Short mmCIF file of C-alpha atoms in Angstrom, two decimals:
data_model
loop_
_atom_site.label_atom_id
_atom_site.label_comp_id
_atom_site.label_asym_id
_atom_site.label_seq_id
_atom_site.Cartn_x
_atom_site.Cartn_y
_atom_site.Cartn_z
CA MET A 1 124.95 192.97 109.03
CA GLY A 2 127.94 193.00 111.02
CA CYS A 3 126.98 189.70 113.31
CA ALA A 4 124.99 187.82 110.08
CA SER A 5 127.90 188.34 108.17
CA SER A 6 130.12 187.22 111.52
CA ASP A 7 127.80 184.69 111.29
CA GLN A 8 128.24 182.99 107.90
CA LYS A 9 131.95 183.28 108.74
CA HIS A 10 131.72 180.97 111.18
CA HIS A 11 129.75 178.70 109.98
CA LYS A 12 131.46 178.78 106.58
CA ASP A 13 135.55 177.58 108.58
CA SER A 14 133.32 175.12 110.51
CA LYS A 15 132.21 173.76 107.89
CA GLU A 16 135.38 173.65 105.78
CA HIS A 17 137.20 172.38 108.01
CA ASP A 18 134.83 170.02 108.97
CA HIS A 19 134.82 169.26 105.27
CA ASN A 20 138.57 168.85 105.13
CA ASN A 21 139.04 166.45 108.32
CA SER A 22 137.07 164.03 106.32
CA ALA A 23 138.49 164.71 102.99
CA ASN A 24 141.74 164.50 104.58
CA SER A 25 141.26 161.18 106.89
CA ASN A 26 144.38 159.61 106.45
CA THR A 27 146.64 162.21 105.95
CA SER A 28 145.06 163.98 109.62
CA HIS A 29 149.11 164.09 110.00
CA LEU A 30 149.65 167.47 108.54
CA LYS A 31 150.51 169.61 111.31
CA ARG A 32 152.03 167.19 113.61
CA ASP A 33 154.30 165.70 110.60
CA HIS A 34 157.34 165.10 113.70
CA ARG A 35 155.38 164.49 116.57
CA LYS A 36 156.29 161.71 118.65
CA GLN A 37 153.07 159.22 118.38
CA ASN A 38 151.93 156.19 120.64
CA ASN A 39 153.32 152.74 120.15
CA GLN A 40 149.73 152.13 118.76
CA ASP A 41 150.19 154.44 115.88
CA GLU A 42 153.66 153.47 115.23
CA ASP A 43 152.42 150.41 113.95
CA ILE A 44 149.42 151.72 111.55
CA VAL A 45 150.91 151.50 107.92
CA ILE A 46 148.67 152.90 104.65
CA ALA A 47 148.42 151.52 101.60
CA GLN A 48 150.75 153.75 98.77
CA TYR A 49 149.52 150.96 95.66
CA ASP A 50 147.39 148.40 95.03
CA PHE A 51 148.57 144.61 96.02
CA GLN A 52 147.98 141.12 94.78
CA PRO A 53 148.97 138.09 96.37
CA ALA A 54 151.63 135.42 94.85
CA SER A 55 151.37 132.80 97.56
CA ASP A 56 148.70 132.18 100.08
CA SER A 57 150.77 133.55 103.19
CA ASP A 58 151.01 137.31 101.24
CA LEU A 59 147.78 139.62 102.51
CA GLN A 60 146.07 141.66 99.72
CA PHE A 61 145.41 145.03 99.59
CA LYS A 62 144.22 148.01 97.83
CA LYS A 63 145.63 151.48 97.92
CA GLY A 64 144.63 153.66 101.35
CA ASP A 65 143.47 150.45 103.32
CA ARG A 66 145.17 150.87 106.52
CA LEU A 67 146.74 147.56 108.28
CA LYS A 68 148.62 147.00 112.07
CA ILE A 69 152.46 145.11 111.52
CA ILE A 70 152.49 142.80 113.31
CA ASN A 71 156.32 142.18 112.75
CA ASP A 72 158.78 144.40 110.60
CA ASN A 73 161.98 142.43 109.34
CA GLY A 74 163.35 142.30 106.12
CA GLU A 75 161.27 143.42 102.99
CA TRP A 76 158.69 140.90 103.76
CA TRP A 77 156.56 142.62 107.00
CA LEU A 78 153.95 140.39 108.48
CA ALA A 79 150.59 142.63 108.86
CA LYS A 80 146.84 142.80 109.75
CA SER A 81 144.40 144.95 107.85
CA LEU A 82 142.32 147.19 109.85
CA ILE A 83 139.71 146.37 106.50
CA THR A 84 139.31 143.03 106.28
CA GLY A 85 141.09 141.42 109.64
CA TYR A 86 143.11 139.13 108.35
CA GLU A 87 146.68 138.55 107.65
CA GLY A 88 149.58 138.35 105.95
CA TYR A 89 152.94 139.04 104.20
CA ILE A 90 153.01 142.67 102.86
CA PRO A 91 155.93 144.72 101.01
CA SER A 92 157.16 147.16 102.86
CA ALA A 93 158.12 149.17 99.49
CA TYR A 94 154.12 149.43 99.12
CA VAL A 95 153.44 150.78 102.68
CA ALA A 96 153.85 154.36 105.18
CA ARG A 97 153.44 154.67 108.50
CA VAL A 98 151.43 156.78 109.19
CA TYR A 99 152.03 160.35 110.80
CA THR A 100 154.80 160.64 109.14
CA LEU A 101 156.14 162.37 105.91
CA GLU A 102 156.39 159.17 104.02
CA VAL A 103 152.90 158.98 102.83
CA GLU A 104 153.00 162.39 100.64
CA ARG A 105 153.39 161.33 97.10
CA TRP A 106 156.31 164.04 96.96
CA PHE A 107 159.17 162.40 99.40
CA PHE A 108 161.41 160.77 99.45
CA LYS A 109 163.15 159.88 102.07
CA ASP A 110 166.38 157.81 101.20
CA LEU A 111 167.77 160.13 97.90
CA SER A 112 170.87 161.28 97.14
CA ARG A 113 171.14 164.68 95.10
CA ARG A 114 172.36 162.39 91.43
CA ASP A 115 169.88 160.10 92.24
CA THR A 116 167.25 163.16 92.43
CA GLU A 117 168.38 164.50 89.66
CA ARG A 118 167.88 161.47 87.49
CA LEU A 119 164.44 160.82 88.42
CA LEU A 120 163.68 164.38 87.95
CA LEU A 121 164.24 164.50 84.81
CA ALA A 122 163.67 161.05 83.14
CA PRO A 123 160.30 160.03 81.33
CA GLY A 124 157.09 161.14 82.26
CA ASN A 125 158.16 164.33 84.79
CA LYS A 126 157.67 167.65 83.33
CA PRO A 127 158.58 171.36 84.18
CA GLY A 128 157.45 172.10 88.17
CA SER A 129 157.94 168.62 88.89
CA PHE A 130 159.67 167.72 92.62
CA LEU A 131 160.17 165.86 95.66
CA VAL A 132 160.66 167.11 99.25
CA ARG A 133 164.25 164.79 100.61
CA GLU A 134 166.22 164.62 103.49
CA SER A 135 169.54 166.82 102.84
CA GLU A 136 172.48 165.09 102.41
CA THR A 137 175.20 167.49 104.94
CA THR A 138 172.89 168.99 107.16
CA LYS A 139 170.64 166.88 109.91
CA GLY A 140 167.38 167.62 110.71
CA ALA A 141 167.14 169.74 107.15
CA PHE A 142 165.22 168.43 104.10
CA SER A 143 166.46 169.63 99.89
CA LEU A 144 163.26 170.42 97.40
CA SER A 145 164.45 169.21 94.16
CA ILE A 146 162.27 171.32 90.86
CA ARG A 147 162.99 170.57 87.45
CA ASP A 148 163.50 173.96 85.91
CA SER A 149 163.65 174.39 82.42
CA THR A 150 165.18 177.47 80.39
CA PRO A 151 164.29 178.70 76.60
CA GLU A 152 168.93 178.38 76.11
CA GLN A 153 169.51 174.65 77.78
CA CYS A 154 167.49 170.98 78.13
CA ASP A 155 165.94 170.71 81.35
CA VAL A 156 167.98 170.81 84.90
CA VAL A 157 166.75 169.92 88.39
CA LYS A 158 167.19 172.97 91.11
CA HIS A 159 168.15 172.28 94.69
CA TYR A 160 166.59 174.62 97.68
CA LYS A 161 167.77 174.02 100.85
CA ILE A 162 164.68 173.47 103.97
CA ARG A 163 165.36 174.67 106.99
CA ALA A 164 163.64 173.84 110.18
CA LEU A 165 162.69 176.56 113.01
CA ASP A 166 164.52 176.19 116.44
CA ASN A 167 160.34 176.40 118.20
CA GLY A 168 159.26 174.14 114.85
CA GLY A 169 158.75 174.64 111.60
CA TYR A 170 160.26 174.99 108.14
CA TYR A 171 161.61 177.37 105.47
CA ILE A 172 163.20 178.10 102.84
CA SER A 173 163.27 181.88 103.10
CA PRO A 174 163.98 183.03 105.68
CA SER A 175 161.46 185.85 106.14
CA THR A 176 158.28 183.09 105.27
CA THR A 177 158.44 180.59 107.44
CA PHE A 178 155.29 178.14 108.00
CA PRO A 179 154.11 175.19 110.66
CA SER A 180 154.62 172.09 108.43
CA LEU A 181 156.19 171.11 105.42
CA GLN A 182 152.94 170.81 103.51
CA GLU A 183 152.25 174.58 104.31
CA LEU A 184 155.46 175.37 102.55
CA ILE A 185 154.69 172.81 98.99
CA LYS A 186 151.48 174.51 99.10
CA TYR A 187 152.88 178.01 99.63
CA TYR A 188 155.38 177.20 97.13
CA SER A 189 152.51 175.26 94.38
CA ASN A 190 151.26 178.60 94.00
CA ASP A 191 154.05 181.61 94.42
CA GLY A 192 157.06 179.14 93.44
CA LEU A 193 160.46 179.60 93.49
CA CYS A 194 162.07 178.68 89.68
CA GLN A 195 158.82 176.89 88.61
CA LYS A 196 155.24 176.53 90.33
CA LEU A 197 155.49 173.03 92.07
CA GLY A 198 153.75 170.74 90.28
CA SER A 199 153.31 167.23 90.63
CA PRO A 200 155.31 165.17 92.38
CA CYS A 201 158.05 163.41 91.10
CA LYS A 202 156.28 160.46 89.36
CA THR A 203 158.59 157.59 89.57
CA GLY A 204 155.88 153.94 89.31
CA SER A 205 155.06 151.23 91.45
CA PRO A 206 157.92 149.90 93.19
CA GLN A 207 159.44 146.79 92.39
CA ARG A 208 157.45 144.00 94.16
CA PRO A 209 160.92 142.09 96.22
CA TRP A 210 161.69 138.66 96.19
CA ALA A 211 160.89 135.63 98.60
CA GLN A 212 164.13 134.98 100.31
CA ASP A 213 163.44 131.57 100.47
CA GLU A 214 162.05 131.09 96.40
CA TRP A 215 166.13 130.03 94.89
CA GLU A 216 164.82 126.75 93.05
CA ILE A 217 161.85 127.31 91.27
CA PRO A 218 159.64 125.00 89.55
CA ARG A 219 159.13 125.67 86.27
CA GLU A 220 156.04 125.52 85.99
CA THR A 221 155.84 128.71 87.97
CA LEU A 222 157.03 130.54 84.82
CA LYS A 223 155.40 131.64 81.60
CA MET A 224 156.95 133.40 78.96
CA VAL A 225 155.75 135.70 76.89
CA LYS A 226 157.45 137.79 75.14
CA LYS A 227 161.53 136.98 73.44
CA LEU A 228 163.78 139.59 73.77
CA GLY A 229 167.14 138.02 72.04
CA ALA A 230 169.59 135.64 71.49
CA GLY A 231 173.10 134.97 72.42
CA GLN A 232 175.43 132.42 72.08
CA PHE A 233 174.42 129.82 74.75
CA GLY A 234 170.73 131.02 74.83
CA GLU A 235 167.63 133.01 74.92
CA VAL A 236 166.41 135.78 76.90
CA TRP A 237 162.69 135.89 77.33
CA MET A 238 159.97 138.62 79.45
CA GLY A 239 158.09 136.45 81.17
CA TYR A 240 155.75 136.47 84.15
CA TYR A 241 156.44 134.09 87.75
CA LYS A 242 153.74 132.90 89.37
CA ASN A 243 151.37 135.27 86.64
CA ASN A 244 151.60 138.43 88.23
CA GLN A 245 155.39 139.25 88.53
CA LYS A 246 157.38 140.76 85.73
CA VAL A 247 160.85 139.20 85.09
CA ALA A 248 163.35 138.49 82.54
CA ILE A 249 164.05 134.62 81.73
CA LYS A 250 167.61 133.10 80.31
CA THR A 251 167.69 130.33 78.92
CA LEU A 252 170.44 127.30 78.19
CA LYS A 253 170.03 126.09 74.96
CA GLU A 254 170.64 122.59 75.89
CA GLY A 255 174.21 120.93 74.77
CA THR A 256 175.84 124.12 74.08
CA MET A 257 177.21 124.65 77.60
CA GLU A 258 177.88 122.31 80.64
CA PRO A 259 175.37 123.82 83.25
CA GLU A 260 177.74 123.72 85.59
CA ALA A 261 178.95 126.89 84.13
CA PHE A 262 175.62 128.47 84.05
CA LEU A 263 174.18 128.04 87.05
CA GLN A 264 178.23 129.42 88.07
CA GLU A 265 176.96 132.81 86.38
CA ALA A 266 173.81 132.29 88.36
CA ASN A 267 175.49 132.01 91.79
CA LEU A 268 178.20 134.80 90.88
CA MET A 269 175.89 137.44 89.86
CA LYS A 270 174.53 136.06 93.54
CA GLN A 271 177.14 137.10 95.69
CA LEU A 272 177.31 140.28 94.03
CA GLN A 273 174.05 143.28 94.70
CA HIS A 274 174.17 146.73 94.04
CA GLU A 275 171.57 148.96 92.35
CA ARG A 276 173.82 149.19 89.46
CA LEU A 277 173.70 145.40 88.82
CA VAL A 278 170.50 143.54 87.64
CA LYS A 279 169.60 141.67 90.18
CA LEU A 280 169.02 137.84 90.02
CA HIS A 281 165.87 136.22 91.98
CA ALA A 282 165.30 132.70 91.26
CA VAL A 283 167.10 129.64 88.71
CA VAL A 284 165.65 126.36 87.19
CA THR A 285 168.38 124.23 87.78
CA ASN A 286 166.47 121.22 84.97
CA GLU A 287 167.24 121.12 81.93
CA PRO A 288 166.56 123.42 80.14
CA ILE A 289 168.16 125.47 82.61
CA TYR A 290 166.49 128.88 83.61
CA ILE A 291 168.02 132.50 85.43
CA VAL A 292 165.54 134.70 86.45
CA THR A 293 166.12 138.33 86.48
CA GLU A 294 164.63 141.35 87.49
CA TYR A 295 162.74 142.88 84.20
CA MET A 296 164.09 145.88 82.84
CA ALA A 297 161.50 147.67 79.97
CA ASN A 298 164.30 149.09 77.52
CA GLY A 299 166.07 146.15 76.83
CA SER A 300 169.36 146.67 76.34
CA LEU A 301 171.29 150.08 76.08
CA LEU A 302 172.58 148.78 72.57
CA ASP A 303 169.43 149.10 71.68
CA PHE A 304 167.40 151.27 73.39
CA LEU A 305 170.36 154.42 72.08
CA LYS A 306 168.65 153.63 68.67
CA THR A 307 165.15 153.58 68.68
CA ASP A 308 163.77 157.60 68.56
CA ASP A 309 163.60 157.70 72.55
CA GLY A 310 167.13 157.05 72.39
CA HIS A 311 167.92 159.43 69.95
CA LYS A 312 166.32 162.31 71.71
CA LEU A 313 169.09 161.84 74.52
CA LYS A 314 170.84 164.99 75.29
CA LEU A 315 174.86 164.72 75.91
CA PRO A 316 174.70 165.29 80.24
CA LYS A 317 171.90 162.56 80.11
CA LEU A 318 174.85 159.95 77.81
CA ILE A 319 177.18 161.08 80.33
CA ASP A 320 174.89 160.49 83.24
CA MET A 321 174.55 156.80 82.25
CA ALA A 322 178.44 156.36 81.08
CA ALA A 323 178.33 157.55 85.37
CA GLN A 324 175.87 154.88 86.24
CA ILE A 325 177.52 152.01 84.61
CA SER A 326 181.14 153.12 85.92
CA GLU A 327 179.21 153.58 89.55
CA GLY A 328 178.99 149.52 88.51
CA MET A 329 181.81 148.77 87.53
CA ALA A 330 183.09 149.87 90.23
CA PHE A 331 181.69 147.92 92.77
CA ILE A 332 182.74 144.94 91.01
CA GLU A 333 186.60 146.49 90.75
CA ARG A 334 185.83 146.49 94.62
CA LYS A 335 184.95 142.85 95.70
CA ASN A 336 187.55 141.34 93.24
CA TYR A 337 185.80 140.67 89.69
CA ILE A 338 186.58 141.42 86.75
CA HIS A 339 183.50 141.53 83.76
CA ARG A 340 185.30 140.33 80.89
CA ASP A 341 182.50 141.48 78.22
CA LEU A 342 181.21 145.48 79.13
CA ARG A 343 179.50 146.86 76.83
CA ALA A 344 176.19 148.59 75.06
CA ALA A 345 174.38 145.32 74.44
CA ASN A 346 175.42 144.03 78.23
CA ILE A 347 173.99 147.32 79.73
CA LEU A 348 169.89 147.01 80.15
CA VAL A 349 167.95 150.35 80.87
CA SER A 350 164.74 150.57 82.52
CA ASP A 351 162.39 152.74 82.25
CA THR A 352 163.25 155.22 84.41
CA LEU A 353 166.24 155.27 82.29
CA HIS A 354 168.49 153.77 84.95
CA CYS A 355 171.30 151.57 83.46
CA LYS A 356 172.04 148.53 85.02
CA ILE A 357 175.01 145.84 83.84
CA ALA A 358 174.32 142.49 83.23
CA ASP A 359 175.45 139.34 81.80
CA PHE A 360 178.22 138.00 83.93
CA GLY A 361 179.06 135.12 81.96
CA LEU A 362 182.70 135.97 81.16
CA ALA A 363 183.20 137.77 84.57
CA ARG A 364 185.79 135.58 87.08
CA ILE A 365 186.84 136.39 90.40
CA ILE A 366 190.38 137.50 90.14
CA GLU A 367 193.60 138.34 93.50
CA SER A 368 195.67 139.85 90.38
CA GLU A 369 194.87 138.95 87.12
CA TYR A 370 193.27 135.80 84.75
CA THR A 371 194.26 134.40 81.40
CA ALA A 372 191.88 132.67 80.05
CA GLN A 373 191.41 128.95 79.43
CA GLU A 374 192.59 128.16 75.49
CA GLY A 375 189.99 128.24 72.85
CA ALA A 376 188.12 131.51 75.04
CA LYS A 377 185.91 132.89 72.75
CA PHE A 378 186.28 137.47 73.71
CA PRO A 379 184.36 140.24 72.26
CA ILE A 380 186.88 141.06 69.86
CA LYS A 381 186.69 144.88 70.07
CA TRP A 382 186.03 145.80 73.62
CA THR A 383 188.33 143.75 74.64
CA ALA A 384 192.05 145.20 75.53
CA PRO A 385 194.84 144.15 73.65
CA GLU A 386 196.98 142.28 76.17
CA ALA A 387 194.20 140.63 77.07
CA ILE A 388 193.42 139.33 73.47
CA ASN A 389 197.35 138.03 72.75
CA PHE A 390 198.03 136.65 75.59
CA GLY A 391 194.74 136.06 77.23
CA THR A 392 195.07 137.92 80.37
CA PHE A 393 192.87 140.47 82.31
CA THR A 394 192.96 141.91 85.04
CA ILE A 395 190.86 144.98 85.93
CA LYS A 396 192.96 147.46 83.71
CA SER A 397 191.28 145.08 80.54
CA ASP A 398 187.67 146.23 81.62
CA VAL A 399 188.68 149.93 81.61
CA TRP A 400 189.52 149.27 78.30
CA SER A 401 186.03 147.87 77.43
CA PHE A 402 184.38 150.99 78.94
CA GLY A 403 186.42 153.42 77.22
CA VAL A 404 185.34 151.84 74.42
CA LEU A 405 181.16 151.37 75.91
CA LEU A 406 182.19 155.70 75.59
CA THR A 407 181.80 155.85 72.38
CA GLU A 408 179.11 153.71 72.39
CA ILE A 409 177.05 155.54 73.86
CA VAL A 410 178.03 159.15 72.97
CA THR A 411 177.57 157.72 68.90
CA TYR A 412 174.09 157.09 69.73
CA GLY A 413 174.67 152.45 69.38
CA ARG A 414 177.09 152.98 66.68
CA VAL A 415 179.53 149.66 66.16
CA PRO A 416 183.74 150.71 67.35
CA TYR A 417 186.04 150.98 65.01
CA PRO A 418 183.51 150.79 61.90
CA GLY A 419 184.74 149.23 58.73
CA ASN A 420 187.60 147.74 60.68
CA GLY A 421 186.88 143.51 60.55
CA PHE A 422 190.64 143.21 61.79
CA PHE A 423 193.92 144.93 62.85
CA SER A 424 196.81 144.74 61.93
CA LEU A 425 200.06 146.02 64.75
CA GLY A 426 200.54 149.55 64.85
CA PHE A 427 197.24 150.05 62.71
CA ARG A 428 196.28 154.20 63.86
CA PHE A 429 192.16 154.71 63.40
CA PRO A 430 191.63 157.30 61.94
CA PHE A 431 189.53 160.97 63.61
CA ARG A 432 186.24 160.90 63.32
CA ARG A 433 184.23 163.37 65.26
CA VAL A 434 181.64 162.98 67.61
#
């Protein structure tokens, strides 16, 4: 009996070993996530998402395909498919190098603590959702971040430092060590910390990077699908570029504004690149002029705050949205620009509730102050008194507008100073409880 039992156990272990090798062919790095691989392995990547080409130079692939990298400069890499043998360009954000942690759905390489909390608290995630990121403070260490829920308060994110052992391996508590991060994740998926580890943090597919040489594009490459809004000088549409990349398209009504001024906005947006500013992709320079930008699924902050989902946001999330906007405005200030039209209607919101500053139609570069031309129109309720009275704008003018924007956020999009069509000198507004 004893010999038979031993043989059966050995046979079972062998079958499990073979099954694991077959099932995890793309993740054979589990026990060696930080070992040095040869140069050939370092050039191999695994597709994390499906990719459909938009031009003849792009390389099509499906999730799980392996590709060999030929040139890894920039956002677009030259690669060869190990499935088809074809060569072409691929978006680097869609692939991960083999034998690295990047192939794990729960690993986020370059992510700050604050952005971690934003991702985990975004719609689509729930208590138990988690991710692992590189530590901001300790080189070689990692952090495990978990979304937690308590009856007394709204969901929060808790962080646990993962330390490395001198002889290899990792631990959160010194009493329990693991040979790899994968084993650590497996253990706490069953045992748990503040929560048992559930699903990796959901983020959706990364945005397709824009080709660097596609700045002035033909109108025929754009397809207008849904009108999102209209302003003094034109309209904003959701559409597609080359039928496969969703974009926002801003149009200019012919005769309502000098084309040069409209294109000046485009050139300004092109210069100001920051994660909290809406990214400009391309322009159509023949009238009617179009500006093509990244698409933000939830539209303007003003409209979103008035929706059912917007009304569900708690104060900590509202404060975080304000913090995101302040990050973008701090960048604009460092570049010696002023926005001049900062309000909730000009903030756009993504599907993960990331906020970005848009509509640079009034923005100007300054030395210390800027005096508006005679006849210029201002959004009165958001404009600082000195700008209204004298047409003088400084960074401080944007700070005033930001203060008014804060009232829009905490009142879920209510019009500032309701009931007041104009102001009298010395008038004091009544106190209103939020």
